[in-house]
Short mmCIF file of C-alpha atoms in Angstrom, two decimals:
data_model
loop_
_atom_site.label_atom_id
_atom_site.label_comp_id
_atom_site.label_asym_id
_atom_site.label_seq_id
_atom_site.Cartn_x
_atom_site.Cartn_y
_atom_site.Cartn_z
CA MET I 26 -34.08 -18.63 -11.58
CA LYS I 27 -34.12 -18.11 -7.79
CA ILE I 28 -31.72 -15.41 -6.79
CA LYS I 29 -28.92 -17.36 -4.04
CA LYS I 30 -26.98 -15.59 -1.64
CA ILE I 31 -23.37 -16.28 -1.59
CA LEU I 32 -20.65 -15.50 0.76
CA LEU I 33 -16.92 -15.42 -0.58
CA ILE I 34 -14.41 -15.82 1.76
CA ASN I 35 -10.51 -15.71 1.61
CA PRO I 36 -9.03 -17.11 4.84
CA PRO I 37 -6.53 -16.10 7.20
CA ALA I 38 -2.61 -15.95 5.40
CA PRO I 39 -0.27 -15.51 8.53
CA PHE I 40 2.25 -17.57 6.88
CA LEU I 41 2.86 -14.50 4.37
CA SER I 42 5.38 -11.62 5.40
CA TYR I 43 2.92 -8.96 4.51
CA PRO I 44 -0.85 -10.85 4.66
CA ASN I 45 -3.45 -8.37 2.59
CA ALA I 46 -0.70 -6.85 0.99
CA ALA I 47 -3.22 -6.72 -2.56
CA PRO I 48 -6.68 -7.40 -3.45
CA HIS I 49 -7.74 -10.94 -4.63
CA VAL I 50 -8.54 -9.84 -8.01
CA GLY I 51 -10.05 -13.38 -8.78
CA ILE I 52 -12.31 -13.36 -6.23
CA GLY I 53 -13.46 -9.72 -7.83
CA TYR I 54 -14.12 -11.52 -10.78
CA LEU I 55 -16.30 -14.03 -9.10
CA ILE I 56 -18.50 -11.79 -7.41
CA SER I 57 -18.94 -9.53 -10.52
CA TYR I 58 -19.53 -12.49 -12.59
CA LEU I 59 -22.35 -14.01 -9.96
CA ARG I 60 -23.65 -10.65 -9.67
CA LYS I 61 -24.28 -10.50 -13.60
CA HIS I 62 -26.22 -13.47 -13.30
CA ASN I 63 -28.38 -11.88 -10.60
CA HIS I 64 -27.30 -13.43 -7.33
CA HIS I 65 -26.52 -11.54 -4.15
CA VAL I 66 -22.86 -11.55 -3.32
CA ASP I 67 -21.01 -10.36 -0.35
CA TYR I 68 -17.15 -10.59 0.45
CA ALA I 69 -15.58 -11.24 3.49
CA ASN I 70 -11.72 -10.98 3.45
CA TYR I 71 -9.89 -12.49 6.60
CA GLU I 72 -6.64 -12.66 5.28
CA CYS I 73 -5.13 -10.50 8.16
CA LYS I 74 -7.36 -12.23 10.97
CA VAL I 75 -6.84 -14.71 13.46
CA PRO I 76 -9.08 -17.71 13.94
CA SER I 77 -10.69 -16.73 17.15
CA ASP I 78 -11.45 -13.48 15.83
CA ILE I 79 -13.30 -14.78 12.56
CA GLN I 80 -17.39 -14.57 12.96
CA ILE I 81 -18.87 -16.33 10.17
CA PRO I 82 -22.05 -14.49 9.31
CA GLU I 83 -25.40 -16.65 8.83
CA GLY I 84 -28.23 -16.44 6.18
CA TYR I 85 -26.32 -17.34 3.02
CA ASP I 86 -27.12 -20.43 0.57
CA PHE I 87 -23.56 -20.99 -0.28
CA TYR I 88 -20.30 -19.94 1.27
CA GLY I 89 -17.49 -20.03 -0.88
CA ILE I 90 -13.89 -20.45 0.29
CA THR I 91 -10.46 -20.12 -1.90
CA SER I 92 -7.60 -21.36 -0.46
CA VAL I 93 -3.60 -22.05 -1.77
CA THR I 94 -1.78 -25.22 0.04
CA ALA I 95 -0.53 -22.76 2.86
CA GLN I 96 -4.24 -21.77 3.51
CA TYR I 97 -5.77 -24.88 3.88
CA TYR I 98 -5.63 -25.50 7.68
CA TYR I 99 -7.39 -22.29 7.94
CA ALA I 100 -10.04 -22.99 5.12
CA LYS I 101 -11.11 -26.20 6.98
CA LEU I 102 -11.62 -24.26 10.40
CA ILE I 103 -13.84 -22.09 8.73
CA LEU I 104 -15.41 -25.01 7.09
CA ASP I 105 -15.75 -27.02 10.68
CA GLU I 106 -17.97 -23.80 11.85
CA ILE I 107 -20.25 -23.74 8.99
CA LYS I 108 -20.99 -27.07 9.23
CA LEU I 109 -21.04 -26.87 13.14
CA ARG I 110 -23.66 -24.30 12.84
CA ASN I 111 -25.15 -25.57 9.83
CA LEU I 112 -24.87 -22.57 7.86
CA GLY I 113 -25.20 -23.43 4.41
CA LYS I 114 -23.41 -25.30 1.44
CA THR I 115 -19.51 -25.01 1.28
CA ILE I 116 -17.54 -24.36 -1.90
CA LEU I 117 -13.71 -24.80 -2.12
CA GLY I 118 -11.64 -23.11 -4.91
CA GLY I 119 -8.37 -22.01 -5.54
CA THR I 120 -5.15 -23.99 -5.91
CA HIS I 121 -5.24 -26.57 -3.27
CA ALA I 122 -8.28 -27.22 -4.59
CA SER I 123 -7.66 -27.58 -8.23
CA LEU I 124 -4.58 -30.15 -7.28
CA LEU I 125 -5.97 -32.25 -4.11
CA PRO I 126 -10.30 -32.18 -5.24
CA ASN I 127 -10.29 -35.70 -3.65
CA GLN I 128 -8.80 -34.64 -0.23
CA CYS I 129 -10.77 -31.68 -0.12
CA LEU I 130 -14.32 -33.83 -0.95
CA ASN I 131 -13.36 -36.02 1.75
CA ASP I 132 -12.77 -33.63 4.38
CA GLY I 133 -16.21 -32.25 3.93
CA PHE I 134 -16.58 -29.69 1.61
CA ASP I 135 -19.65 -29.70 -0.62
CA PHE I 136 -18.20 -28.91 -3.58
CA VAL I 137 -14.55 -28.54 -4.91
CA VAL I 138 -13.95 -26.54 -7.94
CA LYS I 139 -10.88 -27.09 -10.01
CA GLY I 140 -9.19 -24.78 -12.30
CA TYR I 141 -10.96 -21.30 -13.60
CA GLY I 142 -14.11 -20.51 -10.89
CA GLU I 143 -16.63 -18.60 -12.82
CA THR I 144 -18.74 -21.18 -14.78
CA ALA I 145 -18.37 -23.81 -12.16
CA LEU I 146 -19.33 -21.46 -9.78
CA LEU I 147 -22.62 -20.29 -11.51
CA ASN I 148 -23.34 -23.73 -12.33
CA ILE I 149 -22.96 -24.47 -8.62
CA VAL I 150 -24.91 -22.04 -7.28
CA ASP I 151 -27.85 -22.39 -10.14
CA GLY I 152 -28.59 -25.94 -9.14
CA ASN I 153 -26.80 -27.30 -12.49
CA VAL I 154 -24.56 -29.85 -10.69
CA SER I 155 -24.60 -32.08 -7.64
CA ASN I 156 -22.46 -32.38 -4.78
CA GLY I 157 -18.75 -33.25 -6.00
CA ILE I 158 -15.80 -31.80 -7.93
CA ILE I 159 -16.31 -29.35 -10.61
CA GLN I 160 -14.07 -29.00 -13.43
CA GLY I 161 -14.02 -25.28 -14.43
CA GLU I 162 -14.12 -23.87 -17.96
CA PHE I 163 -11.45 -22.24 -19.93
CA ILE I 164 -13.31 -18.72 -21.37
CA ARG I 165 -12.27 -18.08 -24.68
CA ASN I 166 -13.44 -14.58 -25.13
CA LEU I 167 -12.12 -12.59 -22.01
CA ASP I 168 -14.04 -9.54 -22.82
CA GLU I 169 -17.16 -11.10 -22.08
CA LEU I 170 -16.27 -10.95 -18.38
CA PRO I 171 -17.69 -8.15 -16.50
CA PHE I 172 -14.64 -6.38 -14.53
CA PRO I 173 -13.69 -7.44 -11.26
CA ALA I 174 -15.95 -5.95 -8.37
CA TRP I 175 -13.53 -3.19 -7.70
CA GLU I 176 -15.55 -1.64 -5.15
CA ASP I 177 -15.74 -4.65 -2.89
CA LEU I 178 -11.94 -5.37 -3.51
CA PHE I 179 -10.78 -1.71 -2.27
CA ALA I 180 -13.19 -2.10 0.71
CA SER I 181 -11.17 -5.03 1.93
CA ASN I 182 -8.45 -2.22 3.11
CA TYR I 183 -5.75 -4.34 2.02
CA GLU I 184 -2.68 -2.57 3.44
CA ILE I 185 0.20 -2.58 1.32
CA SER I 186 0.33 -1.62 -2.29
CA TYR I 187 3.29 -0.82 -4.57
CA GLY I 188 2.56 2.80 -4.57
CA ASP I 189 -0.15 5.06 -4.04
CA ASN I 190 -3.59 4.72 -6.03
CA VAL I 191 -2.59 1.26 -7.50
CA ALA I 192 -4.68 -1.29 -8.84
CA HIS I 193 -3.60 -4.78 -9.21
CA PHE I 194 -4.48 -6.10 -12.90
CA PHE I 195 -4.96 -8.91 -15.16
CA SER I 196 -4.84 -8.34 -19.16
CA MET I 197 -4.70 -12.18 -19.82
CA ARG I 198 -4.98 -15.79 -18.33
CA GLY I 199 -2.60 -18.58 -18.54
CA CYS I 200 1.01 -19.37 -19.16
CA PRO I 201 2.40 -21.77 -21.68
CA TYR I 202 5.57 -22.49 -19.88
CA THR I 203 6.51 -25.33 -17.54
CA CYS I 204 8.71 -24.27 -14.96
CA SER I 205 9.14 -26.95 -12.49
CA TYR I 206 8.67 -25.11 -9.00
CA CYS I 207 5.02 -23.64 -10.42
CA ALA I 208 1.69 -25.19 -10.35
CA THR I 209 -0.12 -23.26 -13.07
CA GLY I 210 0.22 -25.56 -15.67
CA GLU I 211 -1.19 -28.42 -13.38
CA ILE I 212 -4.28 -26.19 -12.40
CA TYR I 213 -5.15 -24.45 -15.45
CA GLY I 214 -3.32 -26.05 -18.44
CA LEU I 215 -1.44 -24.35 -20.80
CA LYS I 216 -3.92 -22.38 -22.80
CA VAL I 217 -3.19 -18.50 -22.72
CA GLY I 218 -6.26 -16.23 -23.38
CA PHE I 219 -5.87 -12.41 -24.07
CA ARG I 220 -8.06 -9.74 -23.15
CA SER I 221 -8.60 -7.23 -26.38
CA VAL I 222 -6.64 -4.24 -25.95
CA GLU I 223 -9.87 -1.85 -25.97
CA ASN I 224 -11.22 -3.89 -23.25
CA VAL I 225 -8.26 -3.36 -20.92
CA ILE I 226 -8.12 0.44 -21.66
CA ALA I 227 -11.68 0.71 -21.04
CA GLU I 228 -11.00 -0.98 -17.68
CA ILE I 229 -8.09 1.45 -16.78
CA ILE I 230 -10.11 4.38 -17.68
CA TYR I 231 -13.24 3.13 -15.23
CA LEU I 232 -10.46 2.79 -12.32
CA LYS I 233 -8.92 5.98 -13.37
CA GLU I 234 -12.09 7.85 -13.05
CA LYS I 235 -14.24 6.30 -10.00
CA PHE I 236 -11.20 5.55 -7.94
CA GLY I 237 -8.60 7.85 -9.06
CA ILE I 238 -5.95 5.40 -9.96
CA GLU I 239 -2.61 6.39 -11.19
CA ARG I 240 -0.68 3.28 -11.35
CA VAL I 241 -1.28 -0.25 -12.83
CA TYR I 242 0.45 -3.69 -11.60
CA PHE I 243 0.08 -6.15 -14.27
CA LEU I 244 -0.46 -9.44 -12.59
CA ASP I 245 -0.18 -11.53 -15.91
CA PRO I 246 2.67 -14.14 -15.47
CA THR I 247 4.25 -12.92 -18.85
CA PHE I 248 3.12 -9.76 -19.88
CA THR I 249 5.32 -10.11 -23.11
CA VAL I 250 4.67 -13.21 -24.40
CA ASN I 251 2.92 -11.75 -27.61
CA LYS I 252 5.36 -9.20 -28.21
CA GLU I 253 2.93 -7.40 -30.59
CA ARG I 254 0.28 -7.56 -28.42
CA ALA I 255 2.35 -6.01 -25.48
CA ILE I 256 3.45 -3.06 -27.79
CA ARG I 257 -0.20 -2.37 -29.12
CA LEU I 258 -1.49 -2.60 -25.57
CA SER I 259 1.83 -0.21 -24.41
CA LYS I 260 0.76 2.42 -27.37
CA ALA I 261 -2.72 2.65 -26.37
CA LEU I 262 -1.50 3.19 -22.40
CA ILE I 263 0.45 6.47 -24.00
CA ASP I 264 -2.71 8.72 -23.62
CA LEU I 265 -3.86 7.59 -20.16
CA ASP I 266 -1.24 9.49 -18.02
CA ILE I 267 -0.28 6.62 -15.55
CA THR I 268 3.05 4.61 -14.70
CA TRP I 269 2.82 0.91 -14.64
CA THR I 270 5.03 -2.26 -14.05
CA CYS I 271 4.57 -5.78 -15.51
CA GLU I 272 6.12 -9.38 -15.28
CA THR I 273 7.64 -11.33 -17.70
CA ARG I 274 10.24 -13.90 -18.88
CA VAL I 275 13.90 -12.99 -20.22
CA ASP I 276 13.18 -14.66 -23.04
CA CYS I 277 9.99 -12.85 -24.19
CA ILE I 278 11.48 -9.32 -24.60
CA ASP I 279 13.90 -7.37 -27.18
CA GLU I 280 14.91 -3.80 -27.25
CA VAL I 281 11.82 -2.76 -29.37
CA THR I 282 9.52 -3.94 -27.10
CA LEU I 283 10.99 -2.76 -24.06
CA HIS I 284 11.52 0.48 -25.69
CA SER I 285 7.86 0.48 -26.01
CA LEU I 286 6.94 -0.60 -22.75
CA ALA I 287 9.20 2.31 -21.61
CA LYS I 288 7.94 4.99 -23.53
CA SER I 289 4.43 4.32 -22.35
CA GLY I 290 4.67 4.72 -18.76
CA CYS I 291 6.02 1.44 -17.59
CA ASP I 292 8.75 2.32 -15.04
CA LEU I 293 9.74 -1.14 -13.68
CA ILE I 294 9.81 -4.90 -15.14
CA SER I 295 9.96 -7.98 -13.07
CA PHE I 296 11.90 -11.19 -14.27
CA GLY I 297 12.54 -14.78 -12.33
CA ILE I 298 15.70 -14.88 -12.35
CA GLU I 299 15.86 -17.39 -9.27
CA THR I 300 19.32 -17.89 -9.22
CA GLY I 301 22.73 -17.35 -10.38
CA SER I 302 24.17 -20.39 -10.26
CA ASP I 303 24.24 -22.53 -14.09
CA SER I 304 24.05 -25.72 -11.92
CA VAL I 305 20.86 -24.81 -9.81
CA HIS I 306 19.21 -23.00 -12.73
CA SER I 307 19.00 -26.25 -14.92
CA ASN I 308 16.68 -27.90 -12.87
CA LEU I 309 14.34 -25.57 -12.86
CA GLY I 310 12.61 -26.32 -16.25
CA LYS I 311 12.86 -22.90 -17.35
CA GLN I 312 14.38 -23.17 -20.80
CA THR I 313 16.48 -19.85 -19.89
CA SER I 314 19.86 -19.44 -19.13
CA ILE I 315 22.07 -17.45 -16.68
CA GLU I 316 23.63 -15.20 -19.62
CA GLN I 317 20.01 -14.33 -20.85
CA ASN I 318 18.83 -13.51 -17.45
CA ILE I 319 21.90 -11.33 -17.38
CA PHE I 320 21.29 -9.84 -20.76
CA ALA I 321 17.71 -8.98 -20.11
CA ILE I 322 18.70 -7.05 -16.86
CA LYS I 323 21.24 -5.07 -18.99
CA LEU I 324 18.69 -4.59 -21.81
CA ALA I 325 16.12 -3.18 -19.71
CA HIS I 326 18.55 -0.89 -17.73
CA ASP I 327 19.70 0.83 -21.32
CA VAL I 328 16.17 1.59 -22.39
CA GLY I 329 15.37 3.34 -18.76
CA LEU I 330 13.42 0.86 -16.90
CA LYS I 331 14.29 -0.65 -13.45
CA VAL I 332 14.38 -4.48 -12.70
CA LYS I 333 12.92 -6.26 -10.03
CA ALA I 334 14.34 -9.66 -9.57
CA PHE I 335 12.45 -12.70 -8.41
CA LEU I 336 14.94 -14.84 -6.61
CA MET I 337 14.60 -18.01 -4.79
CA SER I 338 16.76 -19.66 -1.97
CA ALA I 339 17.07 -23.33 -0.96
CA LEU I 340 16.65 -24.90 -4.08
CA PRO I 341 17.55 -28.22 -5.00
CA ASP I 342 21.20 -28.72 -5.38
CA ASP I 343 22.16 -25.31 -3.66
CA ASN I 344 24.96 -25.03 -1.15
CA TRP I 345 27.17 -22.73 0.43
CA LYS I 346 29.34 -22.39 -3.15
CA THR I 347 26.18 -21.80 -5.17
CA LEU I 348 25.11 -18.97 -2.84
CA GLU I 349 28.52 -17.21 -3.09
CA ILE I 350 28.04 -17.12 -6.76
CA PHE I 351 24.14 -15.82 -6.42
CA GLN I 352 25.63 -13.11 -4.30
CA ASN I 353 28.24 -12.23 -7.30
CA PHE I 354 25.50 -12.43 -9.90
CA ILE I 355 23.36 -9.78 -7.81
CA SER I 356 26.14 -7.33 -7.20
CA LYS I 357 27.35 -7.54 -10.50
CA ASN I 358 24.13 -7.07 -12.64
CA LYS I 359 22.39 -4.75 -9.91
CA PRO I 360 18.70 -5.48 -10.20
CA ASP I 361 16.95 -2.13 -8.65
CA ASN I 362 15.10 -4.21 -6.27
CA TRP I 363 13.56 -7.97 -5.68
CA LEU I 364 11.54 -10.29 -4.10
CA PHE I 365 13.56 -13.13 -2.03
CA SER I 366 11.66 -16.47 -1.40
CA THR I 367 12.49 -19.54 -0.17
CA PHE I 368 12.13 -22.62 -2.21
CA ILE I 369 8.98 -25.09 -0.76
CA PRO I 370 7.59 -27.93 -2.90
CA PHE I 371 4.19 -27.81 -3.39
CA PRO I 372 1.54 -30.40 -4.68
CA GLY I 373 1.86 -29.78 -8.46
CA THR I 374 5.25 -28.34 -8.56
#
């Protein structure tokens, strides 16, 4: 098989409060997967760039671009330059491509990848598929994936971390829940896959030894969806002398699980609280309650964990009265910090 040259591109993201705050771990997996199959891959992170400052290099067979919906305008600008200069074949992946593939194909991308990218991208590069929409595969054995290309990710100079010497990390893929404001189910389905505890620990040891990592931010959408596995992983983390944080749902915890997390170096847990109003919360499809939110914050505090609350304003049925209820909820239950977002409906939600 002829070795192909691929440039993977992360377009500008000026809509973010802090562009380039963390490495794009998904691209890191694509880089290492293609390299494992003997292809030449480079990474261009333009998340902090303005379009006029971007110079797309020539000499690649394929230009793979990722894009969320808010990035798509900038992805098309990059596409236009590649087409104008006839640089190579174009591939679009990411959430927007997964949700509106026909639009992206009609806009001129040669290939559009839906869902997980590794096998789909390899089939494109190897010439196993013709131009068009390519469905990615759910990889059952995640331990077979090489670790993300951390050298490339750290070299992209992301500007903000959640503490010094931090690595952002996936120990699982997928989410079995169907919250109405989230498109994950539409993009990837509801299957969930887990890396083995041994595989996770091996990567963290590698990150510590090679890059001096002292803290891990688990990006898994529901770290404790399997409590028994979360406890086993927590116990394995005790000997690594790191601190770490994770995200989960308020109905996927109990006192035993939280104690295990706190004992092993976890000092912060994030919950999707969203709102303090029962009437607004009932529209979110979360199948949880305000009472569960209150209990989860208290239980985490009781075992010594700090709590980060993911919050949203301007949700359906929000008004000045629900805002007052929201303010009272925060004042009374006292999460230690929060990420506050304005609700915007996107495709797939």
